[in-house]
Amino acid sequence: MARDKKRDFRSNKPIYAHIVGWGMRVPRSVLTNKDLAAIIDTSDIWIQSRTGIRERRIADEDETTARLGLFAAKQALAITDILPQEIDLIIVATSTPENIFPSTASLIQHWLGANNAGAFDLSAACSGFVYGVDMAAQAIRSGSIQTALVIGAETMSRVLDWQDRATCILFGDGAGAVVLQARETPGGLLSSVLRSDGAGYDLLGLPTYCGMDVRSTDGLREPKLHKMYMAGGEVFKFATRVIGESIKQATKEAGITLKDIKLIIPHQANERIIQAAARSLNLSDDLFMSNLAHYGNTSAASIPIALYEAVEQRRINAGDYIIFVGFGGGLTWAATVIQWTVSQPGDQVVNRRQERKRRAGYALVNVRVMMRKWQKRIARLFSILSRRNE
Ligand code: UT7
């Protein structure tokens, strides 16, 4: 079905990539600054005054990166009333994938029953979601696909060094997702700025077995395998510089001015970074979406989670120009201007038949996953028994 529709878009008319669905999922457990102060040498006052963070969500064992991403994706599909089979491409931006491979995106593709979709993970740290949105939009605008699902999902708590108080207090877990779709109506993604400066590779990272000698800049602390490290002060300076620069460039390329912007949704790293960026652009803090008090820094998930809450709070309306701006490990940074074109969730009519179809599809996948698990268990049991009998 999706294949046939695609042919209609192979005309000479320009194609625009619009965000038509959005979703989020955060873990159940809340870890407050007070809770943290009970386990490491810190205080609620220090964390709040230096970062603006009050609490963050921490994933339980069953709340993996893929499962959080899956629930955010299901919500995004429900909002826009799209069936998983209509998705052509799934991109998961993450620094905490389930595995190096297979990709978290493939797992989500399977669990959704998105049988017509390609899927891959994207590694650009906290800028990853903006990179993913741009990649998906370019594929849509080229006419090669019609519908894409872009997810930012993280379980940062699993890779934090809980003895490093300058870093572990900052991060939290969660996932956000958007559905992008081809339309002939002008709007959607208007411009993007994607950048990297690998010279700063040792300022922020997560070493794996395959890595070379990565040292923190102070030269005193050796990074630990599979634990995140960060030279906070350096990253702070970098972030405040690139947010302003990339926003200016993206607005210029979109043919609009800063005055036209309704809302800027920055990567949620530190309230002081957001305030410094606002000052450098001569803009009011109110123009910047901030929800980091409740979730901390959820890396690639922070922008889609903030987007979801901004829509819920009715801070974005059809016709508005908004900006996503991300920055992080790599070093990488990215900004994109989007003209929002859809109405509010409450204003959309959900087709009950489609909803039933989606639910039935998810139930069928769940049954298949369960059956596969049992098949494996039984096969293992048989192999143990036959070895005993030999
Ligand atoms: O998503 C990736 C992007 N990441 C970021 O954007 C993070 C950017 N960096 C930051 O947000 C800030 O640099 C931090 C929040 C990480 C640190 O804030 P800061 O104002 O730069 O503090 P600092 O590192 O200069 O440390 C100041 C003092 C130090 O003590 P001394 O040496 O002055 O005695 C630290 O040991 O604060 C101390 N400190 C703490 N004290 C209580 C560091 N962490 C803590 C803590 N609680 N958790």
CSV table of C-alpha atoms and ligand atoms in Angstrom, one decimal:
chain,number,residue,atom,x,y,z
A,1,MET,CA,0.0,0.0,0.0
A,2,ALA,CA,2.8,2.4,1.0
A,3,ARG,CA,4.6,1.4,-2.2
A,4,ASP,CA,1.7,2.4,-4.5
A,5,LYS,CA,1.2,5.8,-2.8
A,6,LYS,CA,4.9,6.5,-3.3
A,7,ARG,CA,4.5,6.6,-7.0
A,8,ASP,CA,2.1,9.6,-6.8
A,9,PHE,CA,4.9,11.6,-5.3
A,10,ARG,CA,7.3,10.9,-8.1
A,11,SER,CA,6.0,13.9,-10.0
A,12,ASN,CA,7.8,17.2,-10.7
A,13,LYS,CA,6.0,18.9,-7.8
A,14,PRO,CA,8.3,19.8,-4.9
A,15,ILE,CA,7.9,17.5,-1.9
A,16,TYR,CA,8.0,18.8,1.7
A,17,ALA,CA,8.8,16.7,4.8
A,18,HIS,CA,6.4,17.6,7.6
A,19,ILE,CA,6.3,16.4,11.2
A,20,VAL,CA,2.9,14.8,11.6
A,21,GLY,CA,3.2,12.8,14.7
A,22,TRP,CA,5.0,13.0,18.1
A,23,GLY,CA,5.4,10.9,21.2
A,24,MET,CA,7.4,10.4,24.3
A,25,ARG,CA,8.1,7.8,27.1
A,26,VAL,CA,10.0,8.3,30.3
A,27,PRO,CA,10.8,5.6,32.9
A,28,ARG,CA,8.6,5.2,36.0
A,29,SER,CA,11.2,5.9,38.6
A,30,VAL,CA,12.1,9.4,39.7
A,31,LEU,CA,15.5,10.2,41.2
A,32,THR,CA,15.5,13.6,42.9
A,33,ASN,CA,18.5,15.7,43.8
A,34,LYS,CA,17.8,14.9,47.4
A,35,ASP,CA,18.0,11.1,46.6
A,36,LEU,CA,21.3,11.8,44.8
A,37,ALA,CA,22.7,13.7,47.8
A,38,ALA,CA,22.2,10.6,49.9
A,39,ILE,CA,24.5,8.5,47.7
A,40,ILE,CA,27.2,11.0,46.5
A,41,ASP,CA,28.8,14.2,47.8
A,42,THR,CA,26.4,16.8,46.3
A,43,SER,CA,23.4,18.9,47.3
A,44,ASP,CA,20.1,19.9,45.9
A,45,ILE,CA,21.2,23.5,46.0
A,46,TRP,CA,24.4,22.9,44.1
A,47,ILE,CA,22.6,20.9,41.3
A,48,GLN,CA,19.7,23.3,41.0
A,49,SER,CA,21.8,26.5,40.9
A,50,ARG,CA,24.5,25.1,38.5
A,51,THR,CA,22.1,23.2,36.1
A,52,GLY,CA,18.4,23.9,36.8
A,53,ILE,CA,17.8,20.1,37.2
A,54,ARG,CA,15.5,19.0,40.1
A,55,GLU,CA,14.9,15.4,39.2
A,56,ARG,CA,15.4,12.8,36.5
A,57,ARG,CA,13.9,9.5,35.4
A,58,ILE,CA,15.9,6.3,35.8
A,59,ALA,CA,15.1,3.2,33.8
A,60,ASP,CA,14.2,-0.1,35.6
A,61,GLU,CA,15.6,-3.3,34.2
A,62,ASP,CA,12.7,-3.8,31.8
A,63,GLU,CA,12.8,-0.2,30.5
A,64,THR,CA,15.5,-0.6,27.9
A,65,THR,CA,16.4,1.9,25.2
A,66,ALA,CA,14.4,0.0,22.6
A,67,ARG,CA,11.4,-0.4,24.8
A,68,LEU,CA,11.3,3.3,25.7
A,69,GLY,CA,11.7,4.1,22.0
A,70,LEU,CA,9.0,1.7,21.1
A,71,PHE,CA,6.4,3.3,23.3
A,72,ALA,CA,7.3,6.8,22.1
A,73,ALA,CA,7.0,5.5,18.6
A,74,LYS,CA,3.6,3.9,19.2
A,75,GLN,CA,2.3,7.2,20.6
A,76,ALA,CA,3.6,9.2,17.6
A,77,LEU,CA,1.9,6.8,15.2
A,78,ALA,CA,-1.4,6.9,17.1
A,79,ILE,CA,-1.4,10.8,17.1
A,80,THR,CA,-1.0,10.9,13.3
A,81,ASP,CA,-3.1,7.8,12.7
A,82,ILE,CA,-0.5,5.9,10.7
A,83,LEU,CA,-0.1,2.2,10.5
A,84,PRO,CA,3.4,0.7,11.1
A,85,GLN,CA,3.3,-0.9,7.6
A,86,GLU,CA,3.2,2.6,6.1
A,87,ILE,CA,6.7,3.5,7.6
A,88,ASP,CA,9.5,3.4,5.0
A,89,LEU,CA,12.4,4.2,7.3
A,90,ILE,CA,13.2,4.1,11.0
A,91,ILE,CA,16.2,6.0,12.5
A,92,VAL,CA,17.0,5.7,16.1
A,93,ALA,CA,19.5,8.3,17.4
A,94,THR,CA,21.1,6.9,20.5
A,95,SER,CA,24.4,6.6,22.4
A,96,THR,CA,23.1,3.8,24.5
A,97,PRO,CA,21.9,1.2,22.0
A,98,GLU,CA,20.7,-2.2,23.1
A,99,ASN,CA,23.7,-3.6,21.2
A,100,ILE,CA,26.4,-2.2,18.9
A,101,PHE,CA,24.6,-4.4,16.3
A,102,PRO,CA,21.9,-5.4,15.6
A,103,SER,CA,20.5,-1.9,15.7
A,104,THR,CA,18.0,-0.7,18.3
A,105,ALA,CA,16.0,0.6,15.2
A,106,SER,CA,15.7,-3.0,13.8
A,107,LEU,CA,14.4,-4.2,17.2
A,108,ILE,CA,11.8,-1.4,17.2
A,109,GLN,CA,10.9,-2.1,13.6
A,110,HIS,CA,10.2,-5.7,14.5
A,111,TRP,CA,8.2,-4.9,17.6
A,112,LEU,CA,6.1,-2.4,15.7
A,113,GLY,CA,5.5,-4.8,12.8
A,114,ALA,CA,6.8,-2.1,10.4
A,115,ASN,CA,7.5,-4.7,7.7
A,116,ASN,CA,8.1,-2.3,4.9
A,117,ALA,CA,10.7,-0.2,6.7
A,118,GLY,CA,14.5,0.0,6.6
A,119,ALA,CA,16.1,0.7,10.0
A,120,PHE,CA,19.4,1.9,11.4
A,121,ASP,CA,20.9,3.6,14.5
A,122,LEU,CA,22.5,7.0,14.2
A,123,SER,CA,25.5,8.0,16.4
A,124,ALA,CA,25.9,11.7,16.8
A,125,ALA,CA,25.5,11.9,20.6
A,126,CYS,CA,23.1,14.6,21.9
A,127,SER,CA,22.9,16.1,18.3
A,128,GLY,CA,21.7,12.7,17.0
A,129,PHE,CA,17.9,13.5,16.9
A,130,VAL,CA,18.4,16.6,14.8
A,131,TYR,CA,20.8,14.7,12.5
A,132,GLY,CA,18.1,12.0,12.2
A,133,VAL,CA,15.3,14.4,11.4
A,134,ASP,CA,17.4,16.0,8.7
A,135,MET,CA,18.4,12.6,7.2
A,136,ALA,CA,14.7,11.4,7.1
A,137,ALA,CA,13.6,14.8,5.6
A,138,GLN,CA,16.2,14.6,2.9
A,139,ALA,CA,15.1,11.0,2.0
A,140,ILE,CA,11.4,12.2,1.9
A,141,ARG,CA,12.2,15.3,-0.2
A,142,SER,CA,14.2,13.3,-2.7
A,143,GLY,CA,11.0,11.2,-3.3
A,144,SER,CA,12.7,8.0,-2.3
A,145,ILE,CA,10.5,7.5,0.8
A,146,GLN,CA,7.2,8.9,2.0
A,147,THR,CA,7.1,8.2,5.7
A,148,ALA,CA,9.8,8.1,8.3
A,149,LEU,CA,10.0,7.5,12.1
A,150,VAL,CA,12.8,9.2,13.9
A,151,ILE,CA,13.4,8.3,17.5
A,152,GLY,CA,15.8,9.6,20.1
A,153,ALA,CA,16.1,7.0,22.9
A,154,GLU,CA,18.6,6.7,25.8
A,155,THR,CA,19.2,4.9,29.0
A,156,MET,CA,22.1,7.1,30.1
A,157,SER,CA,21.9,5.8,33.7
A,158,ARG,CA,23.4,2.5,32.6
A,159,VAL,CA,26.6,4.2,31.3
A,160,LEU,CA,27.1,6.8,34.0
A,161,ASP,CA,30.1,6.7,36.4
A,162,TRP,CA,28.1,7.1,39.6
A,163,GLN,CA,31.3,8.1,41.4
A,164,ASP,CA,31.8,11.1,39.1
A,165,ARG,CA,29.6,13.7,40.7
A,166,ALA,CA,30.2,16.3,38.0
A,167,THR,CA,28.6,14.1,35.4
A,168,CYS,CA,26.2,11.6,37.0
A,169,ILE,CA,23.9,14.4,38.4
A,170,LEU,CA,23.2,15.7,34.9
A,171,PHE,CA,21.7,12.8,33.0
A,172,GLY,CA,18.4,10.9,32.9
A,173,ASP,CA,16.7,8.3,30.7
A,174,GLY,CA,13.8,8.6,28.2
A,175,ALA,CA,12.7,8.5,24.6
A,176,GLY,CA,10.9,10.8,22.1
A,177,ALA,CA,9.8,10.2,18.6
A,178,VAL,CA,8.4,12.0,15.5
A,179,VAL,CA,6.8,10.8,12.3
A,180,LEU,CA,7.8,12.7,9.2
A,181,GLN,CA,5.7,12.4,6.1
A,182,ALA,CA,5.7,13.7,2.5
A,183,ARG,CA,3.2,16.4,1.6
A,184,GLU,CA,2.8,18.7,-1.4
A,185,THR,CA,1.9,21.6,1.0
A,186,PRO,CA,4.9,23.9,1.6
A,187,GLY,CA,6.3,23.8,5.1
A,188,GLY,CA,8.0,21.2,7.3
A,189,LEU,CA,11.7,21.1,7.4
A,190,LEU,CA,13.0,24.2,5.8
A,191,SER,CA,16.8,24.2,6.5
A,192,SER,CA,19.5,22.3,8.5
A,193,VAL,CA,22.9,23.0,9.7
A,194,LEU,CA,24.9,19.8,10.6
A,195,ARG,CA,28.4,20.2,11.9
A,196,SER,CA,31.2,18.2,13.6
A,197,ASP,CA,34.6,19.0,15.1
A,198,GLY,CA,36.4,15.8,15.9
A,199,ALA,CA,39.3,17.7,17.4
A,200,GLY,CA,37.1,17.7,20.6
A,201,TYR,CA,36.6,13.9,20.6
A,202,ASP,CA,38.2,13.6,24.0
A,203,LEU,CA,36.0,16.1,25.7
A,204,LEU,CA,32.9,13.9,26.0
A,205,GLY,CA,32.6,10.2,25.3
A,206,LEU,CA,31.8,6.6,26.1
A,207,PRO,CA,34.7,4.2,25.4
A,208,THR,CA,34.1,0.7,24.1
A,209,TYR,CA,36.5,-2.2,23.6
A,210,CYS,CA,37.2,-1.0,20.1
A,211,GLY,CA,38.5,2.4,21.1
A,212,MET,CA,41.9,4.0,21.1
A,213,ASP,CA,43.6,5.7,24.0
A,214,VAL,CA,41.0,8.3,25.0
A,215,ARG,CA,42.1,10.6,27.8
A,216,SER,CA,40.1,13.3,29.6
A,217,THR,CA,41.5,16.8,29.0
A,218,ASP,CA,42.7,17.3,32.5
A,219,GLY,CA,44.9,14.2,32.0
A,220,LEU,CA,44.2,13.1,35.6
A,221,ARG,CA,41.3,10.8,35.2
A,222,GLU,CA,41.5,7.8,32.8
A,223,PRO,CA,38.0,7.2,31.3
A,224,LYS,CA,36.5,3.9,32.3
A,225,LEU,CA,35.3,1.3,29.7
A,226,HIS,CA,31.6,1.7,29.0
A,227,LYS,CA,31.3,4.7,31.4
A,228,MET,CA,30.7,8.2,30.2
A,229,TYR,CA,33.3,10.9,30.8
A,230,MET,CA,33.0,14.6,30.2
A,231,ALA,CA,35.1,17.7,30.5
A,232,GLY,CA,32.1,19.8,31.7
A,233,GLY,CA,33.6,23.3,31.6
A,234,GLU,CA,35.0,22.9,28.0
A,235,VAL,CA,31.7,21.4,26.8
A,236,PHE,CA,29.8,24.3,28.4
A,237,LYS,CA,31.9,26.9,26.5
A,238,PHE,CA,31.5,25.0,23.2
A,239,ALA,CA,27.7,24.6,23.7
A,240,THR,CA,27.0,28.3,24.3
A,241,ARG,CA,29.1,29.2,21.2
A,242,VAL,CA,27.5,26.8,18.7
A,243,ILE,CA,23.9,27.2,19.8
A,244,GLY,CA,23.8,30.9,18.7
A,245,GLU,CA,25.9,30.4,15.6
A,246,SER,CA,23.9,27.4,14.2
A,247,ILE,CA,20.5,29.1,15.0
A,248,LYS,CA,21.6,32.2,13.1
A,249,GLN,CA,22.8,30.1,10.1
A,250,ALA,CA,19.7,27.9,10.0
A,251,THR,CA,17.3,30.8,10.1
A,252,LYS,CA,19.3,32.6,7.3
A,253,GLU,CA,19.2,29.5,5.1
A,254,ALA,CA,15.4,29.1,5.8
A,255,GLY,CA,14.9,32.7,4.7
A,256,ILE,CA,13.5,33.9,8.0
A,257,THR,CA,14.7,36.1,10.8
A,258,LEU,CA,15.0,35.5,14.5
A,259,LYS,CA,11.9,37.6,15.0
A,260,ASP,CA,9.9,35.0,13.0
A,261,ILE,CA,10.7,32.2,15.5
A,262,LYS,CA,7.9,31.1,17.8
A,263,LEU,CA,9.9,28.5,19.8
A,264,ILE,CA,13.4,27.2,20.1
A,265,ILE,CA,13.7,23.7,21.4
A,266,PRO,CA,17.3,23.2,22.4
A,267,HIS,CA,19.1,20.1,23.7
A,268,GLN,CA,18.3,20.1,27.4
A,269,ALA,CA,21.8,20.0,29.0
A,270,ASN,CA,21.9,22.9,31.4
A,271,GLU,CA,19.6,25.8,32.2
A,272,ARG,CA,22.6,28.1,32.3
A,273,ILE,CA,23.6,27.1,28.7
A,274,ILE,CA,20.1,27.9,27.5
A,275,GLN,CA,20.2,31.3,29.2
A,276,ALA,CA,23.7,32.1,27.8
A,277,ALA,CA,22.5,31.2,24.3
A,278,ALA,CA,19.4,33.4,24.7
A,279,ARG,CA,21.6,36.3,25.8
A,280,SER,CA,24.0,35.8,22.9
A,281,LEU,CA,21.1,36.1,20.5
A,282,ASN,CA,19.5,38.9,22.3
A,283,LEU,CA,16.3,36.8,22.8
A,284,SER,CA,14.1,36.3,25.8
A,285,ASP,CA,14.6,33.0,27.8
A,286,ASP,CA,10.8,32.5,27.2
A,287,LEU,CA,11.5,31.7,23.6
A,288,PHE,CA,13.4,28.6,24.6
A,289,MET,CA,11.6,25.5,25.6
A,290,SER,CA,13.0,24.0,28.9
A,291,ASN,CA,11.9,20.9,30.8
A,292,LEU,CA,15.2,19.9,32.1
A,293,ALA,CA,14.1,20.5,35.7
A,294,HIS,CA,12.1,17.2,35.5
A,295,TYR,CA,14.2,15.0,33.2
A,296,GLY,CA,17.8,16.3,33.3
A,297,ASN,CA,19.9,15.7,30.2
A,298,THR,CA,18.4,12.7,28.2
A,299,SER,CA,21.0,13.1,25.4
A,300,ALA,CA,19.4,12.3,22.0
A,301,ALA,CA,16.0,12.0,23.5
A,302,SER,CA,15.8,15.5,25.0
A,303,ILE,CA,14.6,17.4,22.0
A,304,PRO,CA,11.7,15.1,21.0
A,305,ILE,CA,10.6,14.9,24.6
A,306,ALA,CA,10.7,18.7,24.9
A,307,LEU,CA,8.8,18.9,21.6
A,308,TYR,CA,6.1,16.6,22.8
A,309,GLU,CA,5.6,18.7,26.0
A,310,ALA,CA,5.7,22.0,24.0
A,311,VAL,CA,2.8,20.7,21.8
A,312,GLU,CA,0.9,19.5,24.9
A,313,GLN,CA,1.3,22.9,26.4
A,314,ARG,CA,0.0,24.5,23.2
A,315,ARG,CA,3.2,26.5,22.7
A,316,ILE,CA,3.2,25.5,19.0
A,317,ASN,CA,0.5,26.2,16.5
A,318,ALA,CA,0.0,25.5,12.8
A,319,GLY,CA,2.1,28.0,10.8
A,320,ASP,CA,4.7,28.6,13.5
A,321,TYR,CA,8.4,28.5,12.8
A,322,ILE,CA,10.3,26.4,15.3
A,323,ILE,CA,13.9,25.5,15.7
A,324,PHE,CA,15.6,22.3,17.0
A,325,VAL,CA,19.2,22.8,18.1
A,326,GLY,CA,21.4,20.1,19.5
A,327,PHE,CA,25.1,19.8,20.6
A,328,GLY,CA,27.3,17.1,22.2
A,329,GLY,CA,29.9,14.4,21.8
A,330,GLY,CA,31.9,14.3,18.6
A,331,LEU,CA,31.9,17.2,19.0
A,332,THR,CA,28.8,17.6,17.0
A,333,TRP,CA,26.1,20.2,16.7
A,334,ALA,CA,23.0,20.7,14.5
A,335,ALA,CA,20.1,23.1,14.0
A,336,THR,CA,17.0,22.9,11.9
A,337,VAL,CA,14.2,25.2,11.1
A,338,ILE,CA,10.7,23.7,10.9
A,339,GLN,CA,7.5,25.2,9.9
A,340,TRP,CA,4.9,23.4,12.0
A,341,THR,CA,1.8,22.7,9.9
A,342,VAL,CA,-0.4,20.3,11.8
A,343,SER,CA,-3.3,21.0,14.2
A,344,GLN,CA,-3.2,20.2,17.9
A,345,PRO,CA,-3.6,16.5,19.0
A,346,GLY,CA,-7.1,17.1,20.4
A,347,ASP,CA,-8.2,18.6,17.1
A,348,GLN,CA,-7.3,15.6,15.1
A,349,VAL,CA,-9.8,12.9,14.3
A,350,VAL,CA,-8.5,9.4,15.0
A,351,ASN,CA,-9.9,6.7,12.7
A,352,ARG,CA,-11.2,4.0,15.1
A,353,ARG,CA,-10.7,1.3,12.5
A,354,GLN,CA,-7.1,2.2,12.0
A,355,GLU,CA,-6.6,2.3,15.7
A,356,ARG,CA,-8.0,-1.3,16.1
A,357,LYS,CA,-5.8,-2.4,13.2
A,358,ARG,CA,-2.7,-0.9,14.9
A,359,ARG,CA,-3.6,-2.6,18.2
A,360,ALA,CA,-4.3,-5.9,16.6
A,361,GLY,CA,-0.9,-5.7,14.8
A,362,TYR,CA,1.0,-5.0,18.0
A,363,ALA,CA,-0.8,-7.9,19.8
A,364,LEU,CA,0.1,-10.3,16.9
A,365,VAL,CA,3.8,-9.2,17.2
A,366,ASN,CA,3.7,-9.7,21.0
A,367,VAL,CA,2.4,-13.3,20.5
A,368,ARG,CA,5.1,-14.0,17.9
A,369,VAL,CA,7.8,-12.6,20.2
A,370,MET,CA,6.5,-14.8,23.1
A,371,MET,CA,6.3,-17.9,20.8
A,372,ARG,CA,9.9,-17.3,19.6
A,373,LYS,CA,11.1,-17.1,23.2
A,374,TRP,CA,9.4,-20.4,24.1
A,375,GLN,CA,10.7,-22.1,21.0
A,376,LYS,CA,14.2,-21.1,22.0
A,377,ARG,CA,13.7,-22.3,25.6
A,378,ILE,CA,12.3,-25.7,24.4
A,379,ALA,CA,15.1,-26.1,21.9
A,380,ARG,CA,17.7,-25.5,24.6
A,381,LEU,CA,16.0,-27.9,26.9
A,382,PHE,CA,16.0,-30.6,24.2
A,383,SER,CA,19.7,-30.1,23.5
A,384,ILE,CA,20.5,-30.4,27.2
A,385,LEU,CA,18.5,-33.6,27.5
A,386,SER,CA,20.0,-35.1,24.4
A,387,ARG,CA,23.5,-34.3,25.6
A,388,ARG,CA,22.7,-36.1,28.9
A,389,ASN,CA,21.5,-39.1,27.1
A,390,GLU,CA,24.7,-39.4,25.0
B,1,UT7,O1,24.8,16.7,26.6
B,1,UT7,C1,26.2,16.9,26.5
B,1,UT7,C2,26.5,18.3,26.8
B,1,UT7,N1,26.9,18.4,28.2
B,1,UT7,C3,26.8,19.6,28.7
B,1,UT7,O2,26.4,20.5,28.1
B,1,UT7,C4,27.4,19.8,30.1
B,1,UT7,C5,28.1,21.1,30.1
B,1,UT7,N2,28.7,21.4,31.4
B,1,UT7,C6,28.0,21.7,32.5
B,1,UT7,O3,26.8,21.8,32.5
B,1,UT7,C7,28.8,22.2,33.7
B,1,UT7,O4,30.1,22.4,33.3
B,1,UT7,C8,28.7,21.2,34.9
B,1,UT7,C9,27.3,21.3,35.5
B,1,UT7,C10,29.1,19.8,34.5
B,1,UT7,C11,29.6,21.7,36.0
B,1,UT7,O5,29.3,23.0,36.4
B,1,UT7,P1,30.4,24.1,36.6
B,1,UT7,O6,29.8,25.3,37.1
B,1,UT7,O7,31.2,24.1,35.3
B,1,UT7,O8,31.3,23.5,37.8
B,1,UT7,P2,32.8,23.1,37.9
B,1,UT7,O9,33.0,21.9,37.1
B,1,UT7,O10,33.6,24.3,37.6
B,1,UT7,O11,33.0,22.8,39.4
B,1,UT7,C12,32.9,23.8,40.4
B,1,UT7,C13,33.0,23.1,41.8
B,1,UT7,C14,34.2,22.2,41.9
B,1,UT7,O12,34.8,22.3,43.2
B,1,UT7,P3,36.1,23.2,43.4
B,1,UT7,O13,37.2,22.6,42.6
B,1,UT7,O14,35.7,24.6,43.0
B,1,UT7,O15,36.3,23.0,44.9
B,1,UT7,C15,33.6,20.8,41.7
B,1,UT7,O16,34.4,19.8,42.4
B,1,UT7,O17,31.9,22.3,42.0
B,1,UT7,C16,32.3,21.0,42.4
B,1,UT7,N3,31.3,20.0,41.9
B,1,UT7,C17,30.3,19.7,42.7
B,1,UT7,N4,29.9,20.0,43.9
B,1,UT7,C18,28.7,19.5,44.4
B,1,UT7,C19,31.3,19.4,40.7
B,1,UT7,N5,30.2,18.6,40.7
B,1,UT7,C20,29.5,18.8,41.9
B,1,UT7,C21,28.4,18.2,42.4
B,1,UT7,N6,28.0,18.6,43.7
B,1,UT7,N7,27.6,17.4,41.8
